[in-house]
DNA sequence: GTCTATAACCGGATAGAC
DNA sequence: GTCTATCCGGTTATAGAC
């Protein structure tokens, strides 16, 4: 069993676990401070006080250090979301809170995320959000959206309700894509996009839930299922 | 004036133009045959029979060789589209032809496109389809879509008509994103997605063109304008 | 001023000794 | 489990040839 696999398990006590944590925390700090490209593996090793080879012993590649970022970013988002959601019950309101907290908790990593995205976009990369390797993180994020929908007072037909979290996840990915490219002060443009698409999406859900829209809705949902 | 700039101009006759072409054709061939990562700058230079330094004299970086791919891919698509469009007049039909020819003409570059996408996803990269540097290629592609719409018999209100080509370009990007990740035989899944979203998009355009949808349409169009 | 070649540098990744 | 020595490929510096 490689240390990479072992890390996925319990052990905070393991022999090398100390070293592993040290390397990981050092890397995340440097990524945040200096960005991805500027943080070389040599620098991470040096700063952590271990050898280059040793860093590679614990992390198969530089990319593997990023998995930790995903997980951490998700945790921070969920925590912020729980408190911010309060007793908001409209779908539009809940979606707005969801996407705003996502933007807020990601802000510190904006620069890093841009460079990261380059790697994540590679279809061969396990970091790519559509990959099998990312399915755990992806399904977790979709699960969060399912709770956002289920906690709302929106009346959504069962067929749409089943697919809606996945569709909303794609909306989230779209907003993130925009955010990554957003150079505006305080990410103002992304915030505008986020708020207004949250409203728009809620309206579309309402329209799509109308019985008159059933044929079109069926067509779209079948397509999604087929193509997934 | 650097040779990179000069190349953008007329000269097929210039003294180094021969060398430039040779390097470019060699690179495109190798990219297609072996993929992007496997085609090293050293290999390109060697295969073309020039020195490594010489290759860098003509192309500032490996990425710059890709600009040529964009242009070529577009040319091939437009050519195929013109003949395939025939006298198709329905919007759904024209969109289907558009997207099918795109998939067909891109197929030879599938592997290459995946690796390319990694670089293109970087917000800092001039290759990124949303960047200023790509605006010429992007606007050309949007122009093609405007012709696809204008040649159809669909009745589209002026406000939507103005934005539609840009929206369709985003649809195209989405399909390409899916295509890049598509490992299915003969890219069957992308073809299904393409055909069926073409139909769906045409239906959505019809619905959005309905006077009853005017408020929602306005809302969406204003959002797009604000956020562009 | 136009072009070509050689020798480096730098950072991700690996091999293998201890 | 940790290290040192190396490889490999993108990129740059630079010396000069035509």
Coordinates of C-alpha atoms in Angstrom, one line a residue, chain A residues 28-147:
Chain A
X28 CA -1.2 24.9 0.3
X29 CA 0.2 27.9 2.0
X30 CA 2.7 28.5 -0.7
X31 CA 0.1 28.0 -3.4
X32 CA -2.1 30.6 -1.8
X33 CA 0.7 33.1 -1.3
X34 CA 2.5 32.7 -4.6
X35 CA 0.3 30.9 -7.0
X36 CA 0.7 27.5 -8.6
X37 CA 3.4 28.0 -11.1
X38 CA 5.6 30.1 -8.8
X39 CA 5.5 27.4 -6.2
X40 CA 8.0 24.8 -7.5
X41 CA 8.3 21.4 -6.0
X42 CA 11.8 22.3 -5.0
X43 CA 10.5 25.3 -3.1
X44 CA 7.8 23.2 -1.3
X45 CA 10.4 20.6 -0.3
X46 CA 12.9 23.2 0.8
X47 CA 10.4 25.3 2.8
X48 CA 9.1 22.1 4.5
X49 CA 12.7 21.1 5.2
X50 CA 12.6 17.9 3.3
X51 CA 14.3 16.7 0.2
X52 CA 12.7 16.9 -3.3
X53 CA 12.6 13.2 -3.6
X54 CA 10.9 12.9 -0.2
X55 CA 8.1 15.2 -1.4
X56 CA 7.6 13.0 -4.3
X57 CA 7.5 10.0 -2.0
X58 CA 4.3 11.4 -0.4
X59 CA 2.8 13.0 -3.5
X60 CA 3.0 11.3 -6.8
X61 CA 3.0 14.6 -8.6
X62 CA 2.4 18.2 -8.1
X63 CA -1.2 17.7 -9.3
X64 CA -1.9 15.4 -6.5
X65 CA -1.3 18.2 -4.0
X66 CA -4.3 19.8 -5.6
X67 CA -6.8 17.2 -4.6
X68 CA -6.3 18.5 -1.1
X69 CA -7.3 21.9 -2.2
X70 CA -10.6 20.7 -3.7
X71 CA -11.5 18.9 -0.5
X72 CA -10.6 21.9 1.7
X73 CA -12.4 24.4 -0.5
X74 CA -15.5 22.2 -0.4
X75 CA -15.4 22.0 3.4
X76 CA -15.1 25.7 3.7
X77 CA -18.0 26.3 1.4
X78 CA -20.3 23.8 3.1
X79 CA -19.5 25.4 6.5
X80 CA -20.2 28.9 5.3
X81 CA -23.3 27.8 3.5
X82 CA -24.9 26.1 6.6
X83 CA -24.7 29.3 8.6
X84 CA -25.6 31.7 5.8
X85 CA -28.6 29.7 4.6
X86 CA -30.6 30.6 7.7
X87 CA -34.3 30.2 7.2
X88 CA -34.2 31.2 3.6
X89 CA -36.9 29.2 1.8
X90 CA -37.3 30.5 -1.7
X91 CA -35.3 28.6 -4.3
X92 CA -33.9 31.9 -5.8
X93 CA -32.8 33.0 -2.3
X94 CA -31.2 29.7 -1.5
X95 CA -29.4 29.5 -4.8
X96 CA -28.1 33.0 -4.3
X97 CA -26.7 32.2 -0.9
X98 CA -25.2 29.0 -2.3
X99 CA -23.4 30.8 -5.1
X100 CA -22.4 33.8 -3.0
X101 CA -20.8 31.7 -0.3
X102 CA -19.0 29.7 -3.0
X103 CA -17.5 32.9 -4.4
X104 CA -16.6 34.3 -1.0
X105 CA -14.9 31.2 0.2
X106 CA -13.0 30.7 -3.0
X107 CA -11.7 34.3 -3.2
X108 CA -8.4 33.6 -1.4
X109 CA -7.6 31.0 -4.0
X110 CA -8.5 33.0 -7.1
X111 CA -5.0 33.2 -8.6
X112 CA -4.3 29.7 -7.7
X113 CA -7.6 28.5 -9.2
X114 CA -6.8 30.0 -12.5
X115 CA -3.5 28.2 -12.9
X116 CA -5.0 25.1 -11.5
X117 CA -7.8 25.2 -14.0
X118 CA -5.3 24.7 -16.8
X119 CA -4.4 21.3 -15.3
X120 CA -7.9 20.5 -14.4
X121 CA -9.1 21.1 -17.9
X122 CA -6.9 18.3 -19.3
X123 CA -9.2 15.3 -20.0
X124 CA -6.4 13.0 -19.0
X125 CA -6.0 14.6 -15.6
X126 CA -7.6 13.0 -12.6
X127 CA -8.2 16.6 -11.4
X128 CA -10.6 17.3 -14.2
X129 CA -14.0 17.7 -12.6
X130 CA -15.7 15.3 -15.0
X131 CA -13.2 12.5 -14.4
X132 CA -13.9 9.3 -12.5
X133 CA -11.2 10.2 -10.0
X134 CA -13.1 13.4 -9.2
X135 CA -16.5 11.6 -8.8
X136 CA -16.4 11.7 -5.0
X137 CA -15.9 15.4 -4.9
X138 CA -18.4 16.0 -7.7
X139 CA -21.1 13.9 -6.1
X140 CA -20.5 15.6 -2.8
X141 CA -21.0 19.0 -4.5
X142 CA -24.2 17.7 -6.2
X143 CA -25.4 16.4 -2.8
X144 CA -25.0 19.9 -1.4
X145 CA -27.1 21.3 -4.2
X146 CA -29.8 18.6 -3.6
X147 CA -30.1 19.8 0.0

